[in-house]
Short mmCIF file of C-alpha atoms in Angstrom, two decimals:
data_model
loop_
_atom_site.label_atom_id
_atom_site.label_comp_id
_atom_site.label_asym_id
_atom_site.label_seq_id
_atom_site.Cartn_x
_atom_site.Cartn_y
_atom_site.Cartn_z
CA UNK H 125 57.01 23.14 18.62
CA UNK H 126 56.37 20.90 21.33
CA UNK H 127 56.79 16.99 20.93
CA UNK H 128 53.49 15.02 20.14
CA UNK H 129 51.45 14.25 22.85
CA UNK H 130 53.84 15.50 25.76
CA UNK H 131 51.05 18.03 26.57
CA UNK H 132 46.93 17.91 25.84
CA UNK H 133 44.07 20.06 26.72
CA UNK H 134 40.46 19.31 26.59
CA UNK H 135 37.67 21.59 27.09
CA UNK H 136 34.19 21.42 27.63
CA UNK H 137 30.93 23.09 29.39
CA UNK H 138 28.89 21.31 32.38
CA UNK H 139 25.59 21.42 30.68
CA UNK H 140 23.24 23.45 32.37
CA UNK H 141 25.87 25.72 34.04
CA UNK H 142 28.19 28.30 34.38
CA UNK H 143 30.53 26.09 34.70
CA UNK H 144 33.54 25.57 31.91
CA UNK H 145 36.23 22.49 32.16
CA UNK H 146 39.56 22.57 31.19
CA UNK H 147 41.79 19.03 31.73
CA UNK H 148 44.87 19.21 31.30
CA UNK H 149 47.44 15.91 30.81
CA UNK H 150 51.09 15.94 30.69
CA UNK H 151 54.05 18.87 30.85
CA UNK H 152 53.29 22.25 31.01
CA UNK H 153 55.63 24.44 30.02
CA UNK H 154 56.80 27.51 27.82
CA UNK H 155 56.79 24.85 24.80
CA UNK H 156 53.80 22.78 25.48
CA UNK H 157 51.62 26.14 26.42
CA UNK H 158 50.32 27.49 23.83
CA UNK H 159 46.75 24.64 23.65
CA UNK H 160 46.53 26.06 27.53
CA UNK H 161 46.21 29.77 26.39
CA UNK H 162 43.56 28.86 23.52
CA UNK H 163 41.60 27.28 25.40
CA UNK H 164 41.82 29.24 28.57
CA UNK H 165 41.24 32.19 26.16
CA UNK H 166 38.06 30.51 24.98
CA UNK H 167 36.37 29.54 28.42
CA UNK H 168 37.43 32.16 31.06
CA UNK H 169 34.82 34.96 30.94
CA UNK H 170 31.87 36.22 33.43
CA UNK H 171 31.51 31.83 34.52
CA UNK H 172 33.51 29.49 36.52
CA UNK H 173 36.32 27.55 35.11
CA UNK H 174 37.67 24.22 36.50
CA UNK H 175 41.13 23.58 35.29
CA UNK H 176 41.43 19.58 36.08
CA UNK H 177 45.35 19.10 36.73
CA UNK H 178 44.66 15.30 37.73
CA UNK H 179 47.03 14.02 34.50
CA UNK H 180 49.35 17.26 34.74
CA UNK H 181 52.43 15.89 36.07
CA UNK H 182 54.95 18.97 35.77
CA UNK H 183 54.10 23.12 35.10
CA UNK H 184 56.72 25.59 35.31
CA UNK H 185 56.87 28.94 35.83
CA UNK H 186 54.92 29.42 32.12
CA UNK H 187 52.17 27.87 32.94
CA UNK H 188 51.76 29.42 36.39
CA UNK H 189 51.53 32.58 35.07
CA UNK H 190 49.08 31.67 32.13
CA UNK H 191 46.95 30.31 34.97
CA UNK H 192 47.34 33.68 36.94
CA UNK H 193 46.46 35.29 33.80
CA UNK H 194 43.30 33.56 33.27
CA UNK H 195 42.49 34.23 36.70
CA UNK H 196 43.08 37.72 36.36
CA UNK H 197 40.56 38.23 33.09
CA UNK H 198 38.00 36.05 34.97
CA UNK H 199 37.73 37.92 38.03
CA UNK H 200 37.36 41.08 35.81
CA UNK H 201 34.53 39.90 34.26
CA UNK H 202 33.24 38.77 37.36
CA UNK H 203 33.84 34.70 37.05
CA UNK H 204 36.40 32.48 38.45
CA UNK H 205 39.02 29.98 37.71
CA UNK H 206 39.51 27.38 40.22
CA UNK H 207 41.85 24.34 40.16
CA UNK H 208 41.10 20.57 40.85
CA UNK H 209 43.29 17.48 41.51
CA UNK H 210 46.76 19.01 41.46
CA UNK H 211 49.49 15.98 41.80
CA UNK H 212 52.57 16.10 43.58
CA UNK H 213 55.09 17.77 42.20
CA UNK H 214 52.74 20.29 40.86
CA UNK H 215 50.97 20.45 44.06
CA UNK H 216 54.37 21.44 45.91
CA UNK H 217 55.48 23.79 43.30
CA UNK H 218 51.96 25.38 43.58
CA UNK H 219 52.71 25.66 47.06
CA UNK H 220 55.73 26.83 47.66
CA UNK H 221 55.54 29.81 44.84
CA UNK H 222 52.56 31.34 46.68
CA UNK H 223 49.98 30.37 43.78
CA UNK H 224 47.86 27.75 45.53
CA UNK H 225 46.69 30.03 47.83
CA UNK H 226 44.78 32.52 45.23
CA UNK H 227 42.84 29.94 43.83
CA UNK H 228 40.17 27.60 45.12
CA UNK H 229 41.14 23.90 45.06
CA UNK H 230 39.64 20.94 45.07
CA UNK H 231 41.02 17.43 45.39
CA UNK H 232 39.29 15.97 42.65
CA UNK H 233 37.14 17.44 39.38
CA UNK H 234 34.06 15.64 40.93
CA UNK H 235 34.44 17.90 44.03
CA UNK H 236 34.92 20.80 42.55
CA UNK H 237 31.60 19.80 40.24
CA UNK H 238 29.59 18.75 43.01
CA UNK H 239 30.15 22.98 43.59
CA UNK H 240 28.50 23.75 40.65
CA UNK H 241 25.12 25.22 40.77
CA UNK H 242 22.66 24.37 38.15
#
């Protein structure tokens, strides 16, 4: 079990849209996870996901591949999971494993928003 408040997730849909937001705040890791998979679980489909990683300030190797994951099952069902504001040292991490460069980013949620069509 994960100590309180180390690691939140809030979802939501763009109204009007395809277009599903997940925020995530804190550290991500094989502990903390588990809110991540829910909610991924309940928003990737056939629409577009935004995972906001503006208040994320650490994801390891767990949380990588849950966001792979989702990925995957999107692009199956012919959506997408895209990633906005990732903070150093998430950023770098994201970098150097390879990972940043299979998703779209976007330097802040209200970039990756102004994207979405209506």
């Amino acid at each position: 079990m994960s100590p309180p408040g180390r690691f939140t997730v809030e979802a939501w849909t763009v109204p009007g849209t395809d277009t599903d937001v997940v925020s995530v705040a804190g550290e991500l890791d094989r502990d903390t996870m588990a809110p991540l998979s829910t909610a991924l679980e309940e928003h990737v489909g056939a629409g577009r996901v935004v995972v906001d990683c503006s208040e994320l300030a650490f994801c390891d190797s767990s949380g990588l591949n849950a966001l792979l994951g989702a990925r995957l099952r999107a692009l199956e069902n012919g959506g997408s999971v895209e990633l906005s504001g990732l903070r150093r040292p998430v950023d770098r991490m994201f970098e150097i494993t390879g990972v940043r460069a299979v998703f779209q980013v976007y330097e802040t949620l209200d970039e990756a928003l102004a994207e979405t069509t209506l």
